[in-house]
PDB file of C-alpha atoms and ligand atoms in Angstrom:
ATOM      1  CA  MET A   1       7.385 -45.086  65.514  1.00  0.00           C
ATOM      2  CA  ALA A   2       7.900 -47.450  62.669  1.00  0.00           C
ATOM      3  CA  VAL A   3       9.082 -47.641  59.067  1.00  0.00           C
ATOM      4  CA  TRP A   4       6.613 -49.352  56.742  1.00  0.00           C
ATOM      5  CA  CYS A   5       8.380 -50.403  53.615  1.00  0.00           C
ATOM      6  CA  PHE A   6       6.154 -51.171  50.603  1.00  0.00           C
ATOM      7  CA  GLY A   7       8.600 -52.793  48.214  1.00  0.00           C
ATOM      8  CA  SER A   8      10.095 -55.501  46.103  1.00  0.00           C
ATOM      9  CA  ILE A   9      11.570 -58.735  47.389  1.00  0.00           C
ATOM     10  CA  ASN A  10      13.964 -60.417  44.957  1.00  0.00           C
ATOM     11  CA  ILE A  11      16.256 -63.390  44.811  1.00  0.00           C
ATOM     12  CA  ASP A  12      19.548 -61.877  43.611  1.00  0.00           C
ATOM     13  CA  HIS A  13      21.755 -64.016  41.377  1.00  0.00           C
ATOM     14  CA  VAL A  14      25.089 -62.342  41.602  1.00  0.00           C
ATOM     15  CA  TYR A  15      27.915 -63.034  39.127  1.00  0.00           C
ATOM     16  CA  THR A  16      31.415 -61.585  39.717  1.00  0.00           C
ATOM     17  CA  LEU A  17      33.020 -60.876  36.351  1.00  0.00           C
ATOM     18  CA  PRO A  18      36.365 -59.577  35.006  1.00  0.00           C
ATOM     19  CA  HIS A  19      34.378 -56.764  33.336  1.00  0.00           C
ATOM     20  CA  LEU A  20      30.771 -56.028  32.419  1.00  0.00           C
ATOM     21  CA  PRO A  21      29.886 -57.888  29.159  1.00  0.00           C
ATOM     22  CA  ALA A  22      29.821 -55.994  25.853  1.00  0.00           C
ATOM     23  CA  PRO A  23      26.969 -56.661  23.381  1.00  0.00           C
ATOM     24  CA  GLY A  24      27.390 -60.083  21.855  1.00  0.00           C
ATOM     25  CA  GLU A  25      30.132 -61.115  24.348  1.00  0.00           C
ATOM     26  CA  THR A  26      29.989 -64.378  26.269  1.00  0.00           C
ATOM     27  CA  LEU A  27      31.784 -64.178  29.549  1.00  0.00           C
ATOM     28  CA  ALA A  28      32.615 -66.794  32.248  1.00  0.00           C
ATOM     29  CA  ALA A  29      31.872 -65.637  35.781  1.00  0.00           C
ATOM     30  CA  ARG A  30      34.613 -65.823  38.447  1.00  0.00           C
ATOM     31  CA  GLY A  31      32.051 -66.342  41.149  1.00  0.00           C
ATOM     32  CA  TYR A  32      28.340 -66.831  41.767  1.00  0.00           C
ATOM     33  CA  ARG A  33      26.087 -66.525  44.785  1.00  0.00           C
ATOM     34  CA  SER A  34      22.320 -66.259  45.362  1.00  0.00           C
ATOM     35  CA  ALA A  35      20.937 -64.070  48.184  1.00  0.00           C
ATOM     36  CA  LEU A  36      18.065 -61.937  49.356  1.00  0.00           C
ATOM     37  CA  GLY A  37      17.733 -58.679  47.434  1.00  0.00           C
ATOM     38  CA  GLY A  38      15.227 -56.279  45.844  1.00  0.00           C
ATOM     39  CA  LYS A  39      15.305 -52.578  46.498  1.00  0.00           C
ATOM     40  CA  GLY A  40      12.356 -52.893  48.954  1.00  0.00           C
ATOM     41  CA  ALA A  41      13.823 -55.812  50.921  1.00  0.00           C
ATOM     42  CA  ASN A  42      17.233 -54.191  50.977  1.00  0.00           C
ATOM     43  CA  GLN A  43      15.769 -50.974  52.371  1.00  0.00           C
ATOM     44  CA  SER A  44      13.753 -52.890  54.965  1.00  0.00           C
ATOM     45  CA  VAL A  45      16.838 -54.819  56.130  1.00  0.00           C
ATOM     46  CA  ALA A  46      18.948 -51.604  56.148  1.00  0.00           C
ATOM     47  CA  ALA A  47      16.338 -49.828  58.297  1.00  0.00           C
ATOM     48  CA  ALA A  48      15.877 -52.744  60.695  1.00  0.00           C
ATOM     49  CA  ARG A  49      19.638 -53.269  61.141  1.00  0.00           C
ATOM     50  CA  ALA A  50      19.955 -49.517  61.651  1.00  0.00           C
ATOM     51  CA  GLY A  51      17.594 -49.778  64.628  1.00  0.00           C
ATOM     52  CA  ALA A  52      14.090 -49.116  63.304  1.00  0.00           C
ATOM     53  CA  LYS A  53      10.952 -51.201  63.838  1.00  0.00           C
ATOM     54  CA  VAL A  54      10.171 -52.200  60.267  1.00  0.00           C
ATOM     55  CA  ARG A  55       7.041 -53.676  58.701  1.00  0.00           C
ATOM     56  CA  HIS A  56       7.457 -54.882  55.127  1.00  0.00           C
ATOM     57  CA  ILE A  57       4.501 -54.892  52.619  1.00  0.00           C
ATOM     58  CA  GLY A  58       5.075 -56.943  49.456  1.00  0.00           C
ATOM     59  CA  ALA A  59       4.886 -60.327  47.887  1.00  0.00           C
ATOM     60  CA  VAL A  60       7.007 -63.403  47.200  1.00  0.00           C
ATOM     61  CA  GLY A  61       6.156 -66.296  44.886  1.00  0.00           C
ATOM     62  CA  SER A  62       5.901 -70.028  45.648  1.00  0.00           C
ATOM     63  CA  ASP A  63       9.710 -70.183  45.717  1.00  0.00           C
ATOM     64  CA  GLY A  64      10.003 -67.296  48.197  1.00  0.00           C
ATOM     65  CA  ALA A  65      10.436 -69.026  51.592  1.00  0.00           C
ATOM     66  CA  ALA A  66      14.161 -68.383  51.825  1.00  0.00           C
ATOM     67  CA  ALA A  67      13.783 -64.698  50.868  1.00  0.00           C
ATOM     68  CA  LEU A  68      11.025 -64.323  53.480  1.00  0.00           C
ATOM     69  CA  ALA A  69      13.206 -66.031  56.108  1.00  0.00           C
ATOM     70  CA  GLY A  70      16.014 -63.632  55.236  1.00  0.00           C
ATOM     71  CA  LEU A  71      13.837 -60.617  55.973  1.00  0.00           C
ATOM     72  CA  GLU A  72      12.662 -62.098  59.244  1.00  0.00           C
ATOM     73  CA  VAL A  73      16.128 -62.952  60.424  1.00  0.00           C
ATOM     74  CA  ALA A  74      17.052 -59.332  59.909  1.00  0.00           C
ATOM     75  CA  GLY A  75      14.184 -58.346  62.299  1.00  0.00           C
ATOM     76  CA  VAL A  76      11.680 -57.248  59.656  1.00  0.00           C
ATOM     77  CA  ASP A  77       7.996 -57.893  60.480  1.00  0.00           C
ATOM     78  CA  CYS A  78       6.591 -59.672  57.439  1.00  0.00           C
ATOM     79  CA  ARG A  79       2.877 -59.821  58.389  1.00  0.00           C
ATOM     80  CA  GLY A  80       2.237 -57.691  55.308  1.00  0.00           C
ATOM     81  CA  VAL A  81       4.074 -60.018  52.850  1.00  0.00           C
ATOM     82  CA  GLN A  82       1.833 -62.320  50.811  1.00  0.00           C
ATOM     83  CA  GLN A  83       2.950 -65.562  49.154  1.00  0.00           C
ATOM     84  CA  LEU A  84       1.417 -65.698  45.631  1.00  0.00           C
ATOM     85  CA  GLU A  85       1.515 -68.275  42.892  1.00  0.00           C
ATOM     86  CA  GLY A  86       4.272 -67.920  40.307  1.00  0.00           C
ATOM     87  CA  PRO A  87       7.923 -66.908  40.778  1.00  0.00           C
ATOM     88  CA  THR A  88       9.453 -64.564  43.298  1.00  0.00           C
ATOM     89  CA  GLY A  89      10.974 -61.478  41.683  1.00  0.00           C
ATOM     90  CA  HIS A  90      14.592 -61.992  40.788  1.00  0.00           C
ATOM     91  CA  ALA A  91      17.663 -60.095  39.556  1.00  0.00           C
ATOM     92  CA  VAL A  92      20.694 -61.025  37.612  1.00  0.00           C
ATOM     93  CA  ILE A  93      23.469 -58.835  38.968  1.00  0.00           C
ATOM     94  CA  MET A  94      26.864 -58.591  37.310  1.00  0.00           C
ATOM     95  CA  VAL A  95      29.668 -57.026  39.403  1.00  0.00           C
ATOM     96  CA  GLU A  96      33.083 -56.066  37.963  1.00  0.00           C
ATOM     97  CA  PRO A  97      36.325 -55.760  39.979  1.00  0.00           C
ATOM     98  CA  GLU A  98      35.904 -52.033  40.795  1.00  0.00           C
ATOM     99  CA  GLY A  99      32.524 -52.754  42.345  1.00  0.00           C
ATOM    100  CA  GLU A 100      30.355 -51.345  39.546  1.00  0.00           C
ATOM    101  CA  ASN A 101      27.373 -53.383  38.512  1.00  0.00           C
ATOM    102  CA  SER A 102      24.693 -53.996  35.871  1.00  0.00           C
ATOM    103  CA  ILE A 103      21.305 -55.430  36.885  1.00  0.00           C
ATOM    104  CA  VAL A 104      18.532 -57.230  34.924  1.00  0.00           C
ATOM    105  CA  LEU A 105      15.214 -57.523  36.795  1.00  0.00           C
ATOM    106  CA  CYS A 106      12.289 -59.968  36.539  1.00  0.00           C
ATOM    107  CA  PRO A 107       9.442 -58.470  38.648  1.00  0.00           C
ATOM    108  CA  GLY A 108       7.640 -61.754  39.388  1.00  0.00           C
ATOM    109  CA  ALA A 109       5.383 -61.477  42.456  1.00  0.00           C
ATOM    110  CA  ASN A 110       6.443 -57.880  43.181  1.00  0.00           C
ATOM    111  CA  ARG A 111       4.054 -56.503  40.592  1.00  0.00           C
ATOM    112  CA  ALA A 112       1.355 -59.151  41.191  1.00  0.00           C
ATOM    113  CA  LEU A 113       0.297 -57.979  44.680  1.00  0.00           C
ATOM    114  CA  SER A 114      -3.220 -56.511  44.433  1.00  0.00           C
ATOM    115  CA  LEU A 115      -3.916 -52.908  45.528  1.00  0.00           C
ATOM    116  CA  GLU A 116      -6.471 -54.227  48.060  1.00  0.00           C
ATOM    117  CA  ALA A 117      -3.903 -56.492  49.721  1.00  0.00           C
ATOM    118  CA  ALA A 118      -1.307 -53.710  49.877  1.00  0.00           C
ATOM    119  CA  MET A 119      -3.873 -51.262  51.316  1.00  0.00           C
ATOM    120  CA  ALA A 120      -5.046 -53.827  53.903  1.00  0.00           C
ATOM    121  CA  ALA A 121      -1.501 -54.338  55.074  1.00  0.00           C
ATOM    122  CA  LEU A 122      -1.312 -50.727  56.241  1.00  0.00           C
ATOM    123  CA  ASP A 123      -3.541 -51.751  59.161  1.00  0.00           C
ATOM    124  CA  GLY A 124      -1.935 -50.538  62.380  1.00  0.00           C
ATOM    125  CA  VAL A 125      -0.165 -47.464  61.052  1.00  0.00           C
ATOM    126  CA  GLU A 126       0.339 -44.627  63.567  1.00  0.00           C
ATOM    127  CA  LEU A 127       0.664 -40.961  63.058  1.00  0.00           C
ATOM    128  CA  ASP A 128       4.156 -39.916  61.890  1.00  0.00           C
ATOM    129  CA  ASP A 129       5.197 -43.494  60.979  1.00  0.00           C
ATOM    130  CA  ILE A 130       7.261 -43.485  57.749  1.00  0.00           C
ATOM    131  CA  LEU A 131       6.258 -45.062  54.510  1.00  0.00           C
ATOM    132  CA  LEU A 132       9.280 -46.041  52.361  1.00  0.00           C
ATOM    133  CA  ILE A 133       8.670 -46.910  48.729  1.00  0.00           C
ATOM    134  CA  GLN A 134      10.608 -47.495  45.479  1.00  0.00           C
ATOM    135  CA  ASN A 135       9.798 -48.342  41.848  1.00  0.00           C
ATOM    136  CA  GLU A 136       9.861 -52.137  41.653  1.00  0.00           C
ATOM    137  CA  THR A 137       6.203 -52.726  42.707  1.00  0.00           C
ATOM    138  CA  ALA A 138       2.788 -51.629  41.369  1.00  0.00           C
ATOM    139  CA  HIS A 139       0.399 -49.191  43.085  1.00  0.00           C
ATOM    140  CA  GLN A 140       3.076 -46.920  44.640  1.00  0.00           C
ATOM    141  CA  ALA A 141       1.030 -43.761  44.034  1.00  0.00           C
ATOM    142  CA  GLU A 142      -2.196 -45.185  45.574  1.00  0.00           C
ATOM    143  CA  ILE A 143      -0.325 -46.453  48.629  1.00  0.00           C
ATOM    144  CA  ALA A 144       1.561 -43.173  49.057  1.00  0.00           C
ATOM    145  CA  GLU A 145      -1.655 -41.191  48.806  1.00  0.00           C
ATOM    146  CA  ALA A 146      -3.329 -43.442  51.473  1.00  0.00           C
ATOM    147  CA  ALA A 147      -0.271 -43.159  53.632  1.00  0.00           C
ATOM    148  CA  LEU A 148      -0.347 -39.332  53.560  1.00  0.00           C
ATOM    149  CA  GLY A 149      -4.030 -39.503  54.468  1.00  0.00           C
ATOM    150  CA  LEU A 150      -3.151 -41.611  57.498  1.00  0.00           C
ATOM    151  CA  GLY A 151      -0.622 -38.920  58.616  1.00  0.00           C
ATOM    152  CA  MET A 152       2.524 -40.844  57.580  1.00  0.00           C
ATOM    153  CA  ASP A 153       5.700 -39.235  56.211  1.00  0.00           C
ATOM    154  CA  VAL A 154       6.386 -40.637  52.741  1.00  0.00           C
ATOM    155  CA  VAL A 155       9.996 -41.290  51.674  1.00  0.00           C
ATOM    156  CA  TYR A 156      10.317 -42.204  48.089  1.00  0.00           C
ATOM    157  CA  SER A 157      13.481 -43.780  46.727  1.00  0.00           C
ATOM    158  CA  ALA A 158      12.840 -43.197  42.985  1.00  0.00           C
ATOM    159  CA  ALA A 159      14.759 -46.311  41.769  1.00  0.00           C
ATOM    160  CA  PRO A 160      14.920 -47.775  39.217  1.00  0.00           C
ATOM    161  CA  PHE A 161      14.205 -44.439  37.601  1.00  0.00           C
ATOM    162  CA  ASP A 162      10.877 -44.290  35.727  1.00  0.00           C
ATOM    163  CA  LEU A 163       9.584 -40.842  34.838  1.00  0.00           C
ATOM    164  CA  ASP A 164       5.926 -41.852  34.690  1.00  0.00           C
ATOM    165  CA  ALA A 165       6.188 -43.485  38.185  1.00  0.00           C
ATOM    166  CA  VAL A 166       7.993 -40.461  39.620  1.00  0.00           C
ATOM    167  CA  GLN A 167       5.344 -38.076  38.262  1.00  0.00           C
ATOM    168  CA  ALA A 168       2.490 -40.208  39.559  1.00  0.00           C
ATOM    169  CA  VAL A 169       4.028 -40.596  43.048  1.00  0.00           C
ATOM    170  CA  MET A 170       5.533 -37.183  43.579  1.00  0.00           C
ATOM    171  CA  PRO A 171       2.308 -35.421  44.724  1.00  0.00           C
ATOM    172  CA  PHE A 172       2.192 -37.781  47.709  1.00  0.00           C
ATOM    173  CA  VAL A 173       5.824 -37.598  48.822  1.00  0.00           C
ATOM    174  CA  ASN A 174       7.544 -35.656  51.607  1.00  0.00           C
ATOM    175  CA  THR A 175      11.111 -36.746  50.871  1.00  0.00           C
ATOM    176  CA  LEU A 176      12.356 -37.766  47.456  1.00  0.00           C
ATOM    177  CA  VAL A 177      15.640 -39.753  47.396  1.00  0.00           C
ATOM    178  CA  MET A 178      17.614 -40.204  44.085  1.00  0.00           C
ATOM    179  CA  ASN A 179      21.144 -40.829  43.038  1.00  0.00           C
ATOM    180  CA  ALA A 180      22.881 -38.276  40.856  1.00  0.00           C
ATOM    181  CA  VAL A 181      22.026 -40.071  37.623  1.00  0.00           C
ATOM    182  CA  GLU A 182      18.303 -40.287  38.554  1.00  0.00           C
ATOM    183  CA  ALA A 183      18.325 -36.666  39.706  1.00  0.00           C
ATOM    184  CA  ALA A 184      19.808 -35.519  36.343  1.00  0.00           C
ATOM    185  CA  GLN A 185      17.250 -37.626  34.491  1.00  0.00           C
ATOM    186  CA  LEU A 186      14.399 -36.023  36.409  1.00  0.00           C
ATOM    187  CA  GLN A 187      15.763 -32.498  36.000  1.00  0.00           C
ATOM    188  CA  ALA A 188      16.252 -33.017  32.212  1.00  0.00           C
ATOM    189  CA  ALA A 189      12.780 -34.462  31.797  1.00  0.00           C
ATOM    190  CA  LEU A 190      10.907 -31.838  33.844  1.00  0.00           C
ATOM    191  CA  GLY A 191      13.160 -28.853  33.194  1.00  0.00           C
ATOM    192  CA  VAL A 192      12.833 -27.581  36.766  1.00  0.00           C
ATOM    193  CA  ALA A 193      15.293 -27.054  39.569  1.00  0.00           C
ATOM    194  CA  PHE A 194      15.037 -29.197  42.777  1.00  0.00           C
ATOM    195  CA  GLU A 195      13.627 -26.205  44.692  1.00  0.00           C
ATOM    196  CA  ASP A 196      10.631 -26.188  42.337  1.00  0.00           C
ATOM    197  CA  LEU A 197       9.766 -29.886  42.604  1.00  0.00           C
ATOM    198  CA  PRO A 198       6.433 -30.393  44.401  1.00  0.00           C
ATOM    199  CA  VAL A 199       8.033 -32.197  47.394  1.00  0.00           C
ATOM    200  CA  SER A 200       9.235 -30.795  50.708  1.00  0.00           C
ATOM    201  CA  ASN A 201      12.696 -32.443  50.656  1.00  0.00           C
ATOM    202  CA  VAL A 202      15.009 -33.721  47.916  1.00  0.00           C
ATOM    203  CA  VAL A 203      17.938 -35.976  48.802  1.00  0.00           C
ATOM    204  CA  VAL A 204      20.600 -36.693  46.159  1.00  0.00           C
ATOM    205  CA  THR A 205      23.338 -39.283  46.728  1.00  0.00           C
ATOM    206  CA  ARG A 206      26.572 -38.872  44.772  1.00  0.00           C
ATOM    207  CA  GLY A 207      28.685 -41.889  45.675  1.00  0.00           C
ATOM    208  CA  ALA A 208      32.215 -40.817  46.719  1.00  0.00           C
ATOM    209  CA  GLU A 209      31.142 -37.197  46.516  1.00  0.00           C
ATOM    210  CA  GLY A 210      28.709 -37.454  49.398  1.00  0.00           C
ATOM    211  CA  ALA A 211      25.004 -36.553  49.472  1.00  0.00           C
ATOM    212  CA  SER A 212      22.834 -33.455  49.783  1.00  0.00           C
ATOM    213  CA  TRP A 213      19.463 -32.612  51.369  1.00  0.00           C
ATOM    214  CA  SER A 214      17.501 -29.709  49.955  1.00  0.00           C
ATOM    215  CA  SER A 215      14.388 -28.336  51.587  1.00  0.00           C
ATOM    216  CA  ARG A 216      12.313 -25.575  50.103  1.00  0.00           C
ATOM    217  CA  GLY A 217      13.423 -22.132  51.395  1.00  0.00           C
ATOM    218  CA  MET A 218      16.456 -23.466  53.261  1.00  0.00           C
ATOM    219  CA  ASP A 219      20.173 -23.798  52.559  1.00  0.00           C
ATOM    220  CA  ALA A 220      21.053 -27.267  51.229  1.00  0.00           C
ATOM    221  CA  ILE A 221      22.837 -29.691  53.605  1.00  0.00           C
ATOM    222  CA  HIS A 222      25.825 -31.541  52.193  1.00  0.00           C
ATOM    223  CA  VAL A 223      27.456 -34.516  53.904  1.00  0.00           C
ATOM    224  CA  PRO A 224      30.713 -36.068  52.653  1.00  0.00           C
ATOM    225  CA  ALA A 225      31.055 -39.741  51.897  1.00  0.00           C
ATOM    226  CA  LEU A 226      33.227 -41.548  54.409  1.00  0.00           C
ATOM    227  CA  PRO A 227      36.421 -42.922  52.784  1.00  0.00           C
ATOM    228  CA  VAL A 228      36.381 -46.739  52.462  1.00  0.00           C
ATOM    229  CA  LYS A 229      37.710 -49.326  50.044  1.00  0.00           C
ATOM    230  CA  VAL A 230      34.816 -49.979  47.695  1.00  0.00           C
ATOM    231  CA  VAL A 231      34.139 -53.708  47.102  1.00  0.00           C
ATOM    232  CA  ASP A 232      30.600 -53.730  45.717  1.00  0.00           C
ATOM    233  CA  THR A 233      28.222 -50.753  45.220  1.00  0.00           C
ATOM    234  CA  THR A 234      25.135 -52.895  44.626  1.00  0.00           C
ATOM    235  CA  GLY A 235      22.413 -51.826  47.060  1.00  0.00           C
ATOM    236  CA  ALA A 236      24.302 -48.774  48.310  1.00  0.00           C
ATOM    237  CA  GLY A 237      21.427 -46.492  47.463  1.00  0.00           C
ATOM    238  CA  ASP A 238      19.013 -48.885  49.229  1.00  0.00           C
ATOM    239  CA  CYS A 239      21.234 -48.885  52.272  1.00  0.00           C
ATOM    240  CA  PHE A 240      21.287 -45.071  52.327  1.00  0.00           C
ATOM    241  CA  ALA A 241      17.501 -44.849  51.922  1.00  0.00           C
ATOM    242  CA  GLY A 242      16.782 -47.439  54.618  1.00  0.00           C
ATOM    243  CA  ALA A 243      19.176 -45.978  57.107  1.00  0.00           C
ATOM    244  CA  LEU A 244      17.895 -42.439  56.402  1.00  0.00           C
ATOM    245  CA  ALA A 245      14.298 -43.565  56.997  1.00  0.00           C
ATOM    246  CA  ALA A 246      15.399 -45.245  60.276  1.00  0.00           C
ATOM    247  CA  ALA A 247      17.144 -42.099  61.504  1.00  0.00           C
ATOM    248  CA  LEU A 248      14.167 -39.823  60.529  1.00  0.00           C
ATOM    249  CA  ASP A 249      11.771 -42.253  62.198  1.00  0.00           C
ATOM    250  CA  ARG A 250      13.611 -41.899  65.506  1.00  0.00           C
ATOM    251  CA  GLY A 251      13.421 -38.118  65.217  1.00  0.00           C
ATOM    252  CA  ALA A 252      16.876 -37.273  63.841  1.00  0.00           C
ATOM    253  CA  VAL A 253      17.169 -33.817  62.205  1.00  0.00           C
ATOM    254  CA  PRO A 254      18.108 -33.897  58.513  1.00  0.00           C
ATOM    255  CA  GLU A 255      21.855 -33.298  58.900  1.00  0.00           C
ATOM    256  CA  GLU A 256      22.121 -36.011  61.596  1.00  0.00           C
ATOM    257  CA  ALA A 257      20.022 -38.424  59.506  1.00  0.00           C
ATOM    258  CA  MET A 258      22.152 -37.783  56.403  1.00  0.00           C
ATOM    259  CA  ARG A 259      25.437 -38.392  58.311  1.00  0.00           C
ATOM    260  CA  PHE A 260      23.995 -41.608  59.735  1.00  0.00           C
ATOM    261  CA  ALA A 261      22.839 -42.787  56.294  1.00  0.00           C
ATOM    262  CA  ALA A 262      26.234 -41.875  54.713  1.00  0.00           C
ATOM    263  CA  ALA A 263      28.078 -43.889  57.363  1.00  0.00           C
ATOM    264  CA  ALA A 264      25.734 -46.854  56.788  1.00  0.00           C
ATOM    265  CA  ALA A 265      26.316 -46.733  52.986  1.00  0.00           C
ATOM    266  CA  ALA A 266      30.067 -46.450  53.498  1.00  0.00           C
ATOM    267  CA  LEU A 267      30.056 -49.707  55.481  1.00  0.00           C
ATOM    268  CA  GLN A 268      27.734 -51.415  52.999  1.00  0.00           C
ATOM    269  CA  VAL A 269      29.893 -50.704  49.940  1.00  0.00           C
ATOM    270  CA  SER A 270      32.978 -52.069  51.730  1.00  0.00           C
ATOM    271  CA  ARG A 271      31.454 -55.608  51.695  1.00  0.00           C
ATOM    272  CA  PRO A 272      30.002 -57.797  48.981  1.00  0.00           C
ATOM    273  CA  GLY A 273      26.301 -58.284  48.691  1.00  0.00           C
ATOM    274  CA  THR A 274      22.988 -56.409  49.030  1.00  0.00           C
ATOM    275  CA  ALA A 275      20.682 -57.170  51.969  1.00  0.00           C
ATOM    276  CA  ALA A 276      23.390 -59.323  53.653  1.00  0.00           C
ATOM    277  CA  ALA A 277      25.827 -56.365  53.582  1.00  0.00           C
ATOM    278  CA  MET A 278      23.597 -53.905  55.544  1.00  0.00           C
ATOM    279  CA  PRO A 279      25.454 -52.740  58.616  1.00  0.00           C
ATOM    280  CA  ALA A 280      24.156 -53.015  62.224  1.00  0.00           C
ATOM    281  CA  LEU A 281      23.408 -49.913  64.344  1.00  0.00           C
ATOM    282  CA  SER A 282      26.540 -50.542  66.457  1.00  0.00           C
ATOM    283  CA  GLU A 283      28.743 -50.559  63.404  1.00  0.00           C
ATOM    284  CA  ILE A 284      27.295 -47.352  62.104  1.00  0.00           C
ATOM    285  CA  MET A 285      27.691 -45.618  65.490  1.00  0.00           C
ATOM    286  CA  ALA A 286      31.289 -46.852  65.746  1.00  0.00           C
ATOM    287  CA  LEU A 287      32.140 -45.461  62.321  1.00  0.00           C
ATOM    288  CA  LEU A 288      30.483 -42.114  63.105  1.00  0.00           C
ATOM    289  CA  GLY A 289      32.444 -42.023  66.327  1.00  0.00           C
ATOM    290  CA  GLU A 290      35.754 -42.691  64.561  1.00  0.00           C
ATOM    291  CA  SER A 291      35.080 -40.052  61.870  1.00  0.00           C
ATOM    292  CA  GLY A 292      34.229 -37.447  64.520  1.00  0.00           C
TER     293      GLY A 292
HETATM  294  O1  RIB B 301      19.517 -51.945  44.389  1.00  0.00           O
HETATM  295  C1  RIB B 301      19.992 -53.246  44.285  1.00  0.00           C
HETATM  296  C2  RIB B 301      18.800 -54.176  44.020  1.00  0.00           C
HETATM  297  O2  RIB B 301      18.290 -53.870  42.772  1.00  0.00           O
HETATM  298  C3  RIB B 301      19.209 -55.585  43.998  1.00  0.00           C
HETATM  299  O3  RIB B 301      19.140 -56.283  45.212  1.00  0.00           O
HETATM  300  C4  RIB B 301      18.258 -56.195  42.925  1.00  0.00           C
HETATM  301  O4  RIB B 301      17.371 -57.136  43.433  1.00  0.00           O
HETATM  302  C5  RIB B 301      17.569 -54.979  42.361  1.00  0.00           C
HETATM  303  O5  RIB B 301      16.283 -54.861  42.842  1.00  0.00           O
END
């Protein structure tokens, strides 16, 4: 059992602001920090802290030593991460007082990893291991197709939303995970209901309104969000996806996996940061115990 995460590794530059800037506005930040981020790295850290054995596949640039160390400290196996010339991917993240954010991405090494290197990093996969992917790398469709061929379960967090990427990857996906905005974009673009998407399971996260799991031919499962004081929503979807993959990997049924992921995300949004805010298994279990 293992979660293999093929995904981005970013250096996040986080600015706390009185509000998100309007076009043409210059705004002084109230705070700044730099930390490990990237949807892939965040999901790897979330899954590892939630108890899974995690192998990350990706790339950093020549300035990526600290990001790599951050993944390793969280317990992520980074044998499949290459160090390439050029910059590590990075993100400029602006967070306003209610915890909402805006993000600008520079892909850097994330999109420079060759298909051959990514494929080679799948060495050692076992039947029923999980492949977790997002949209901040190149070659997702090829890697997902190879993973299915190896007998893996493919969990696809379709963020940031990109219709072409979703359409290319969807034929090789078991479980598609989106937030409500991404789900609405997909439905509007394709004009089909979730039940008719060519994937077995569709998970939609809706922030304070909880999350749902729909499988073809079965009643949808809805889990509520756990009430917490929201400090920072950045990376909440990554936390949910990583924790969900960890729970599915240890054999949890969908409802149990969804409750586990919802508890992890509730803890994550109650603290500032992305990868650094991912909760430990013990914290998730304690919150689930408290909430009955
Ligand atoms: O989902 C949050 C992440 O999006 C950040 O860590 C940032 O790096 C971007 O990838």
